[in-house]
PDB file of C-alpha atoms in Angstrom:
ATOM      1  CA  MET A   1       0.000   0.000   0.000  1.00 53.00           C
ATOM      2  CA  THR A   2       1.418   3.390  -1.013  1.00 60.00           C
ATOM      3  CA  ARG A   3       1.651   5.897   1.823  1.00 69.00           C
ATOM      4  CA  SER A   4       0.054   9.292   1.320  1.00 80.00           C
ATOM      5  CA  ALA A   5       2.313  12.326   1.099  1.00 92.00           C
ATOM      6  CA  PRO A   6       2.681  14.214   4.396  1.00 96.00           C
ATOM      7  CA  VAL A   7       0.134  16.938   5.025  1.00 97.00           C
ATOM      8  CA  PRO A   8       1.594  20.208   6.382  1.00 96.00           C
ATOM      9  CA  PRO A   9       0.316  21.335   9.793  1.00 97.00           C
ATOM     10  CA  PRO A  10      -2.446  23.936   9.657  1.00 97.00           C
ATOM     11  CA  PRO A  11      -1.191  27.531   9.807  1.00 96.00           C
ATOM     12  CA  HIS A  12      -1.113  29.390  13.089  1.00 97.00           C
ATOM     13  CA  HIS A  13      -4.445  31.023  13.915  1.00 95.00           C
ATOM     14  CA  SER A  14      -2.804  34.465  14.045  1.00 97.00           C
ATOM     15  CA  GLY A  15      -1.733  34.213  10.423  1.00 96.00           C
ATOM     16  CA  GLU A  16       1.946  34.497  11.399  1.00 96.00           C
ATOM     17  CA  VAL A  17       4.347  32.280   9.490  1.00 97.00           C
ATOM     18  CA  ALA A  18       7.770  30.899  10.302  1.00 97.00           C
ATOM     19  CA  PRO A  19      10.601  33.384   9.817  1.00 96.00           C
ATOM     20  CA  ARG A  20      12.701  32.879   6.717  1.00 95.00           C
ATOM     21  CA  MET A  21      16.102  31.740   7.928  1.00 96.00           C
ATOM     22  CA  ASP A  22      19.300  30.440   6.428  1.00 96.00           C
ATOM     23  CA  PRO A  23      19.093  26.658   7.001  1.00 95.00           C
ATOM     24  CA  ARG A  24      22.626  26.765   8.422  1.00 95.00           C
ATOM     25  CA  PHE A  25      21.282  28.658  11.426  1.00 96.00           C
ATOM     26  CA  VAL A  26      18.267  26.442  12.090  1.00 98.00           C
ATOM     27  CA  PRO A  27      18.938  23.854  14.814  1.00 98.00           C
ATOM     28  CA  ARG A  28      18.688  20.274  13.653  1.00 98.00           C
ATOM     29  CA  HIS A  29      17.709  18.933  17.083  1.00 98.00           C
ATOM     30  CA  VAL A  30      15.737  20.827  19.740  1.00 98.00           C
ATOM     31  CA  ALA A  31      15.358  19.351  23.229  1.00 98.00           C
ATOM     32  CA  VAL A  32      12.410  20.733  25.204  1.00 98.00           C
ATOM     33  CA  VAL A  33      11.816  20.756  28.953  1.00 98.00           C
ATOM     34  CA  MET A  34       8.087  21.422  29.189  1.00 97.00           C
ATOM     35  CA  ASP A  35       8.084  23.191  32.556  1.00 96.00           C
ATOM     36  CA  GLY A  36       5.596  25.394  34.361  1.00 95.00           C
ATOM     37  CA  ASN A  37       2.421  23.326  33.999  1.00 94.00           C
ATOM     38  CA  GLY A  38       1.717  23.107  37.716  1.00 92.00           C
ATOM     39  CA  ARG A  39       2.484  26.754  38.425  1.00 94.00           C
ATOM     40  CA  TRP A  40       0.340  27.809  35.458  1.00 96.00           C
ATOM     41  CA  ALA A  41      -2.595  25.858  36.894  1.00 96.00           C
ATOM     42  CA  ASN A  42      -2.104  26.965  40.503  1.00 95.00           C
ATOM     43  CA  ALA A  43      -1.949  30.617  39.429  1.00 95.00           C
ATOM     44  CA  ARG A  44      -5.455  30.134  38.015  1.00 96.00           C
ATOM     45  CA  GLY A  45      -6.794  28.368  41.075  1.00 97.00           C
ATOM     46  CA  LEU A  46      -6.748  25.001  39.285  1.00 96.00           C
ATOM     47  CA  PRO A  47      -5.242  21.653  40.289  1.00 92.00           C
ATOM     48  CA  ARG A  48      -1.820  20.870  38.821  1.00 91.00           C
ATOM     49  CA  VAL A  49      -3.190  18.264  36.429  1.00 92.00           C
ATOM     50  CA  GLU A  50      -5.102  20.965  34.547  1.00 95.00           C
ATOM     51  CA  GLY A  51      -1.770  22.489  33.587  1.00 94.00           C
ATOM     52  CA  HIS A  52      -0.624  19.180  32.127  1.00 94.00           C
ATOM     53  CA  LYS A  53      -3.837  18.934  30.120  1.00 94.00           C
ATOM     54  CA  ALA A  54      -3.355  22.446  28.742  1.00 95.00           C
ATOM     55  CA  GLY A  55       0.204  21.536  27.747  1.00 95.00           C
ATOM     56  CA  GLU A  56      -0.937  19.009  25.142  1.00 95.00           C
ATOM     57  CA  ALA A  57      -1.779  21.760  22.662  1.00 96.00           C
ATOM     58  CA  ALA A  58       1.607  23.384  23.276  1.00 97.00           C
ATOM     59  CA  LEU A  59       3.434  20.199  22.267  1.00 97.00           C
ATOM     60  CA  LEU A  60       1.479  19.989  19.028  1.00 97.00           C
ATOM     61  CA  GLU A  61       2.200  23.648  18.341  1.00 98.00           C
ATOM     62  CA  VAL A  62       5.932  23.208  18.856  1.00 98.00           C
ATOM     63  CA  VAL A  63       6.018  20.181  16.552  1.00 98.00           C
ATOM     64  CA  ALA A  64       4.093  22.161  13.928  1.00 98.00           C
ATOM     65  CA  GLY A  65       6.456  25.105  14.293  1.00 98.00           C
ATOM     66  CA  ALA A  66       9.482  22.815  14.028  1.00 98.00           C
ATOM     67  CA  ILE A  67       8.163  21.344  10.774  1.00 98.00           C
ATOM     68  CA  GLU A  68       7.514  24.797   9.331  1.00 98.00           C
ATOM     69  CA  LEU A  69      10.993  25.996  10.298  1.00 98.00           C
ATOM     70  CA  GLY A  70      12.859  22.893   9.129  1.00 97.00           C
ATOM     71  CA  VAL A  71      13.866  21.474  12.533  1.00 98.00           C
ATOM     72  CA  THR A  72      14.218  17.728  11.971  1.00 98.00           C
ATOM     73  CA  HIS A  73      14.300  16.436  15.579  1.00 98.00           C
ATOM     74  CA  VAL A  74      12.336  17.440  18.666  1.00 98.00           C
ATOM     75  CA  SER A  75      12.829  15.643  21.988  1.00 98.00           C
ATOM     76  CA  ALA A  76      10.201  16.284  24.661  1.00 98.00           C
ATOM     77  CA  TYR A  77      10.715  15.575  28.379  1.00 97.00           C
ATOM     78  CA  ALA A  78       7.335  14.004  29.111  1.00 96.00           C
ATOM     79  CA  PHE A  79       8.083  12.083  32.337  1.00 96.00           C
ATOM     80  CA  SER A  80      11.422  11.880  34.110  1.00 97.00           C
ATOM     81  CA  THR A  81      12.860   9.118  36.283  1.00 96.00           C
ATOM     82  CA  GLU A  82      12.554  11.628  39.157  1.00 96.00           C
ATOM     83  CA  ASN A  83       8.852  12.282  38.550  1.00 95.00           C
ATOM     84  CA  TRP A  84       7.995   9.098  40.457  1.00 96.00           C
ATOM     85  CA  LYS A  85       8.625  11.203  43.595  1.00 95.00           C
ATOM     86  CA  ARG A  86       5.466  13.204  42.931  1.00 93.00           C
ATOM     87  CA  SER A  87       2.184  12.399  44.606  1.00 92.00           C
ATOM     88  CA  PRO A  88       0.616   9.053  43.637  1.00 94.00           C
ATOM     89  CA  GLU A  89      -2.363  10.947  42.232  1.00 93.00           C
ATOM     90  CA  GLU A  90      -0.212  13.073  39.921  1.00 93.00           C
ATOM     91  CA  VAL A  91       1.880  10.079  38.837  1.00 95.00           C
ATOM     92  CA  ARG A  92      -1.279   8.143  37.949  1.00 94.00           C
ATOM     93  CA  PHE A  93      -2.592  11.119  36.018  1.00 94.00           C
ATOM     94  CA  LEU A  94       0.668  11.586  34.096  1.00 94.00           C
ATOM     95  CA  MET A  95       0.845   7.911  33.182  1.00 95.00           C
ATOM     96  CA  GLY A  96      -2.714   7.909  31.882  1.00 94.00           C
ATOM     97  CA  PHE A  97      -2.310  11.283  30.230  1.00 93.00           C
ATOM     98  CA  ASN A  98       0.825  10.297  28.323  1.00 94.00           C
ATOM     99  CA  ARG A  99      -0.948   7.162  27.146  1.00 95.00           C
ATOM    100  CA  GLU A 100      -4.018   9.058  25.992  1.00 95.00           C
ATOM    101  CA  VAL A 101      -2.034  11.804  24.228  1.00 94.00           C
ATOM    102  CA  LEU A 102      -0.182   9.173  22.240  1.00 95.00           C
ATOM    103  CA  HIS A 103      -3.454   7.446  21.404  1.00 95.00           C
ATOM    104  CA  ARG A 104      -5.210  10.673  20.389  1.00 95.00           C
ATOM    105  CA  ARG A 105      -2.372  12.231  18.421  1.00 96.00           C
ATOM    106  CA  ARG A 106      -0.726   9.235  16.738  1.00 96.00           C
ATOM    107  CA  ASP A 107      -2.690   9.594  13.508  1.00 97.00           C
ATOM    108  CA  GLN A 108      -2.099  13.344  13.416  1.00 97.00           C
ATOM    109  CA  MET A 109       1.658  12.894  13.802  1.00 98.00           C
ATOM    110  CA  ASP A 110       1.576  10.283  11.068  1.00 98.00           C
ATOM    111  CA  GLU A 111      -0.360  12.606   8.766  1.00 98.00           C
ATOM    112  CA  TRP A 112       2.213  15.350   9.266  1.00 98.00           C
ATOM    113  CA  GLY A 113       5.037  12.949   8.430  1.00 98.00           C
ATOM    114  CA  VAL A 114       6.381  12.862  11.999  1.00 98.00           C
ATOM    115  CA  ARG A 115       8.250   9.806  13.198  1.00 98.00           C
ATOM    116  CA  VAL A 116       7.517   9.133  16.879  1.00 98.00           C
ATOM    117  CA  ARG A 117      10.247   7.518  18.975  1.00 97.00           C
ATOM    118  CA  TRP A 118      10.521   6.626  22.662  1.00 97.00           C
ATOM    119  CA  ALA A 119      13.518   7.103  24.948  1.00 97.00           C
ATOM    120  CA  GLY A 120      13.397   5.877  28.538  1.00 97.00           C
ATOM    121  CA  ARG A 121      13.420   2.906  30.871  1.00 97.00           C
ATOM    122  CA  ARG A 122      10.854   0.099  30.847  1.00 95.00           C
ATOM    123  CA  PRO A 123      10.883  -0.790  34.565  1.00 94.00           C
ATOM    124  CA  ARG A 124       7.977   0.788  36.501  1.00 93.00           C
ATOM    125  CA  LEU A 125       6.421   2.239  33.346  1.00 96.00           C
ATOM    126  CA  TRP A 126       2.815   1.175  32.833  1.00 95.00           C
ATOM    127  CA  ARG A 127       2.411  -1.559  30.240  1.00 96.00           C
ATOM    128  CA  SER A 128      -0.400   0.392  28.604  1.00 96.00           C
ATOM    129  CA  VAL A 129       1.920   3.388  28.149  1.00 96.00           C
ATOM    130  CA  ILE A 130       4.621   1.176  26.645  1.00 96.00           C
ATOM    131  CA  ALA A 131       2.032  -0.332  24.302  1.00 97.00           C
ATOM    132  CA  GLU A 132       0.956   3.102  23.024  1.00 97.00           C
ATOM    133  CA  LEU A 133       4.556   4.213  22.589  1.00 97.00           C
ATOM    134  CA  GLU A 134       5.353   1.095  20.583  1.00 97.00           C
ATOM    135  CA  ARG A 135       2.213   1.460  18.450  1.00 97.00           C
ATOM    136  CA  ALA A 136       3.187   5.046  17.639  1.00 97.00           C
ATOM    137  CA  GLU A 137       6.729   3.960  16.783  1.00 97.00           C
ATOM    138  CA  GLU A 138       5.486   1.203  14.493  1.00 98.00           C
ATOM    139  CA  GLN A 139       2.862   3.300  12.715  1.00 97.00           C
ATOM    140  CA  THR A 140       5.196   6.224  12.042  1.00 98.00           C
ATOM    141  CA  ARG A 141       8.500   4.402  11.500  1.00 97.00           C
ATOM    142  CA  ASP A 142       8.817   5.372   7.812  1.00 97.00           C
ATOM    143  CA  ASN A 143       8.119   9.085   8.296  1.00 98.00           C
ATOM    144  CA  THR A 144      10.945  11.510   7.548  1.00 97.00           C
ATOM    145  CA  VAL A 145       9.634  15.070   7.972  1.00 98.00           C
ATOM    146  CA  CYS A 146      10.512  15.347  11.668  1.00 98.00           C
ATOM    147  CA  THR A 147      11.309  12.941  14.521  1.00 98.00           C
ATOM    148  CA  LEU A 148       9.517  13.492  17.828  1.00 98.00           C
ATOM    149  CA  THR A 149      11.231  11.601  20.644  1.00 98.00           C
ATOM    150  CA  MET A 150       8.940  11.191  23.626  1.00 97.00           C
ATOM    151  CA  CYS A 151      11.157  10.866  26.697  1.00 97.00           C
ATOM    152  CA  VAL A 152       9.025   8.898  29.134  1.00 97.00           C
ATOM    153  CA  ASN A 153      10.563   7.455  32.324  1.00 97.00           C
ATOM    154  CA  TYR A 154      13.761   9.055  31.086  1.00 98.00           C
ATOM    155  CA  GLY A 155      16.772  10.484  32.904  1.00 98.00           C
ATOM    156  CA  GLY A 156      20.080  11.590  31.450  1.00 98.00           C
ATOM    157  CA  ARG A 157      22.150   9.964  34.186  1.00 98.00           C
ATOM    158  CA  ALA A 158      20.099   6.784  33.975  1.00 97.00           C
ATOM    159  CA  GLU A 159      20.653   6.671  30.221  1.00 98.00           C
ATOM    160  CA  ILE A 160      24.425   6.994  30.632  1.00 98.00           C
ATOM    161  CA  ALA A 161      24.477   4.445  33.472  1.00 98.00           C
ATOM    162  CA  ASP A 162      22.508   1.969  31.355  1.00 97.00           C
ATOM    163  CA  ALA A 163      24.930   2.498  28.469  1.00 98.00           C
ATOM    164  CA  ALA A 164      27.902   1.909  30.781  1.00 98.00           C
ATOM    165  CA  ALA A 165      26.313  -1.294  32.097  1.00 98.00           C
ATOM    166  CA  ALA A 166      25.704  -2.565  28.556  1.00 98.00           C
ATOM    167  CA  ILE A 167      29.297  -1.810  27.588  1.00 98.00           C
ATOM    168  CA  ALA A 168      30.552  -3.584  30.725  1.00 98.00           C
ATOM    169  CA  ARG A 169      28.560  -6.688  29.774  1.00 98.00           C
ATOM    170  CA  GLU A 170      30.066  -6.624  26.283  1.00 97.00           C
ATOM    171  CA  VAL A 171      33.563  -6.372  27.773  1.00 98.00           C
ATOM    172  CA  ALA A 172      32.906  -9.158  30.318  1.00 98.00           C
ATOM    173  CA  GLU A 173      31.670 -11.461  27.549  1.00 97.00           C
ATOM    174  CA  GLY A 174      34.718 -10.763  25.425  1.00 97.00           C
ATOM    175  CA  ARG A 175      32.929  -8.953  22.604  1.00 97.00           C
ATOM    176  CA  LEU A 176      34.479  -5.565  23.265  1.00 96.00           C
ATOM    177  CA  ASP A 177      38.039  -4.481  24.059  1.00 97.00           C
ATOM    178  CA  PRO A 178      37.904  -1.907  26.889  1.00 96.00           C
ATOM    179  CA  ALA A 179      40.911  -0.151  25.388  1.00 96.00           C
ATOM    180  CA  ARG A 180      38.822   0.597  22.324  1.00 96.00           C
ATOM    181  CA  VAL A 181      35.893   2.207  24.147  1.00 97.00           C
ATOM    182  CA  THR A 182      35.458   5.775  22.906  1.00 97.00           C
ATOM    183  CA  GLU A 183      32.802   8.466  23.038  1.00 97.00           C
ATOM    184  CA  ARG A 184      31.425   6.989  19.832  1.00 96.00           C
ATOM    185  CA  THR A 185      31.124   3.604  21.568  1.00 97.00           C
ATOM    186  CA  VAL A 186      29.131   5.105  24.423  1.00 97.00           C
ATOM    187  CA  ALA A 187      26.840   6.924  21.997  1.00 97.00           C
ATOM    188  CA  LYS A 188      25.945   3.624  20.332  1.00 97.00           C
ATOM    189  CA  TYR A 189      24.520   2.332  23.626  1.00 97.00           C
ATOM    190  CA  LEU A 190      22.298   5.315  24.410  1.00 97.00           C
ATOM    191  CA  ASP A 191      18.503   4.947  24.273  1.00 96.00           C
ATOM    192  CA  GLU A 192      18.267   6.399  20.761  1.00 96.00           C
ATOM    193  CA  PRO A 193      21.715   6.155  19.175  1.00 96.00           C
ATOM    194  CA  GLU A 194      20.450   7.625  15.905  1.00 94.00           C
ATOM    195  CA  LEU A 195      19.596  10.953  17.553  1.00 97.00           C
ATOM    196  CA  PRO A 196      21.924  13.766  16.520  1.00 97.00           C
ATOM    197  CA  ASP A 197      23.426  15.929  19.254  1.00 98.00           C
ATOM    198  CA  VAL A 198      21.109  18.577  20.671  1.00 98.00           C
ATOM    199  CA  ASP A 199      21.699  21.972  19.057  1.00 98.00           C
ATOM    200  CA  MET A 200      19.201  24.002  21.081  1.00 98.00           C
ATOM    201  CA  PHE A 201      18.023  23.178  24.600  1.00 98.00           C
ATOM    202  CA  LEU A 202      14.762  25.002  25.314  1.00 98.00           C
ATOM    203  CA  ARG A 203      13.254  25.211  28.780  1.00 98.00           C
ATOM    204  CA  THR A 204      10.046  27.023  29.634  1.00 98.00           C
ATOM    205  CA  GLY A 205       8.691  28.064  33.028  1.00 97.00           C
ATOM    206  CA  GLY A 206      11.445  30.428  34.158  1.00 96.00           C
ATOM    207  CA  GLU A 207      13.859  27.853  35.607  1.00 96.00           C
ATOM    208  CA  GLN A 208      17.432  27.696  34.304  1.00 97.00           C
ATOM    209  CA  ARG A 209      18.721  24.148  34.671  1.00 97.00           C
ATOM    210  CA  THR A 210      18.836  20.962  32.604  1.00 97.00           C
ATOM    211  CA  SER A 211      17.061  18.777  35.205  1.00 97.00           C
ATOM    212  CA  ASN A 212      18.893  15.645  34.042  1.00 98.00           C
ATOM    213  CA  PHE A 213      17.641  15.847  30.462  1.00 98.00           C
ATOM    214  CA  MET A 214      19.722  14.798  27.444  1.00 98.00           C
ATOM    215  CA  LEU A 215      22.986  15.253  29.350  1.00 98.00           C
ATOM    216  CA  TRP A 216      25.173  13.420  26.847  1.00 98.00           C
ATOM    217  CA  GLN A 217      23.493  14.810  23.751  1.00 98.00           C
ATOM    218  CA  SER A 218      23.503  18.407  25.045  1.00 98.00           C
ATOM    219  CA  ALA A 219      27.259  18.729  25.616  1.00 97.00           C
ATOM    220  CA  TYR A 220      27.450  21.629  23.129  1.00 96.00           C
ATOM    221  CA  ALA A 221      23.813  22.699  23.055  1.00 98.00           C
ATOM    222  CA  GLU A 222      22.860  26.354  23.181  1.00 98.00           C
ATOM    223  CA  MET A 223      20.642  26.921  26.212  1.00 98.00           C
ATOM    224  CA  VAL A 224      17.546  29.066  25.757  1.00 98.00           C
ATOM    225  CA  PHE A 225      15.483  29.670  28.884  1.00 98.00           C
ATOM    226  CA  ILE A 226      12.171  31.499  28.732  1.00 97.00           C
ATOM    227  CA  ASP A 227       9.696  32.612  31.376  1.00 97.00           C
ATOM    228  CA  ASP A 228       6.534  31.466  29.582  1.00 97.00           C
ATOM    229  CA  ALA A 229       4.840  28.526  31.285  1.00 97.00           C
ATOM    230  CA  TRP A 230       4.512  25.538  28.983  1.00 97.00           C
ATOM    231  CA  PRO A 231       0.715  25.855  28.456  1.00 97.00           C
ATOM    232  CA  ASP A 232       1.279  29.411  27.155  1.00 97.00           C
ATOM    233  CA  VAL A 233       3.756  28.253  24.492  1.00 97.00           C
ATOM    234  CA  ASP A 234       2.944  28.005  20.797  1.00 97.00           C
ATOM    235  CA  ARG A 235       4.983  27.730  17.608  1.00 98.00           C
ATOM    236  CA  ARG A 236       5.857  31.428  17.716  1.00 98.00           C
ATOM    237  CA  THR A 237       7.676  30.779  21.010  1.00 98.00           C
ATOM    238  CA  LEU A 238       9.823  28.210  19.241  1.00 98.00           C
ATOM    239  CA  TRP A 239      10.494  30.565  16.349  1.00 98.00           C
ATOM    240  CA  ARG A 240      11.680  33.327  18.706  1.00 98.00           C
ATOM    241  CA  ALA A 241      13.898  30.856  20.548  1.00 98.00           C
ATOM    242  CA  VAL A 242      15.446  29.704  17.270  1.00 98.00           C
ATOM    243  CA  GLU A 243      16.112  33.309  16.294  1.00 97.00           C
ATOM    244  CA  THR A 244      17.959  33.700  19.613  1.00 97.00           C
ATOM    245  CA  TYR A 245      19.881  30.510  18.879  1.00 97.00           C
ATOM    246  CA  ALA A 246      20.822  31.730  15.397  1.00 97.00           C
ATOM    247  CA  ARG A 247      22.554  34.780  16.891  1.00 94.00           C
ATOM    248  CA  ARG A 248      24.848  32.657  19.059  1.00 92.00           C
ATOM    249  CA  ASP A 249      28.504  32.022  18.103  1.00 83.00           C
ATOM    250  CA  ARG A 250      28.994  28.252  18.339  1.00 72.00           C
ATOM    251  CA  ARG A 251      32.730  27.480  18.595  1.00 67.00           C
ATOM    252  CA  TYR A 252      32.725  23.912  20.004  1.00 63.00           C
ATOM    253  CA  GLY A 253      35.763  24.624  22.170  1.00 65.00           C
ATOM    254  CA  GLY A 254      37.645  26.559  19.511  1.00 64.00           C
ATOM    255  CA  ALA A 255      38.395  30.265  19.590  1.00 56.00           C
ATOM    256  CA  VAL A 256      39.583  32.914  17.168  1.00 56.00           C
ATOM    257  CA  ASP A 257      41.304  36.142  18.147  1.00 59.00           C
ATOM    258  CA  ARG A 258      39.355  39.239  17.218  1.00 59.00           C
ATOM    259  CA  PRO A 259      41.729  42.171  17.738  1.00 59.00           C
ATOM    260  CA  ALA A 260      40.109  45.426  18.664  1.00 58.00           C
ATOM    261  CA  THR A 261      39.899  47.913  15.820  1.00 56.00           C
ATOM    262  CA  ASP A 262      40.320  51.656  16.036  1.00 51.00           C
TER     263      ASP A 262
END
């Protein structure tokens, strides 16, 4: 059966369109910490879960804006390995909510040409959530417009620890020479080894920290922190962040003298 051509996301309701940018200055991979849901809800006299619900539209908007701008990879921090510390009620909601978002939006992502991937640990994660993640991966596996990596039960340190454990097993079983372990070796054992390094790390909600997200991949990422709570974000937020990113001077450890001029 021949797959239909991807359908572009609908335009933004304001009529605004993505800024025209030199592709060299558009990040290939954007990692997003979707923060501020609870504070957004509490400021409106609502329970925290209402903020999570409102954040669903923001995720779709950011994916749409990424497609329109030419960003090829978006990684979203949907549930961290530390989020199990939250109240049982909120954990149950987040598990069910992640499952339902995947179920509701799978066809839409497929229509847009988005490939959905999952990064994270299986232990403790609800089987129904894993099932929806795997269904989304299978249905969208041939899509090439943009890759959305849903990071569910994910932690950057956990990912690196799991990679180290896998490498240690390979060494113990004689399949890998420890003297030949390099950064490239470690990268092959990460959750999603095909992911390119993060170019732009975007966090909403006013906080300025990585919170254990994409630690390995973000070694040279440009950090963009904004005050907007996640439910208030739309594709225009992403576009402004990318314009900020495009003005940065990325040297990757190198430096060039720029003598002062008269």
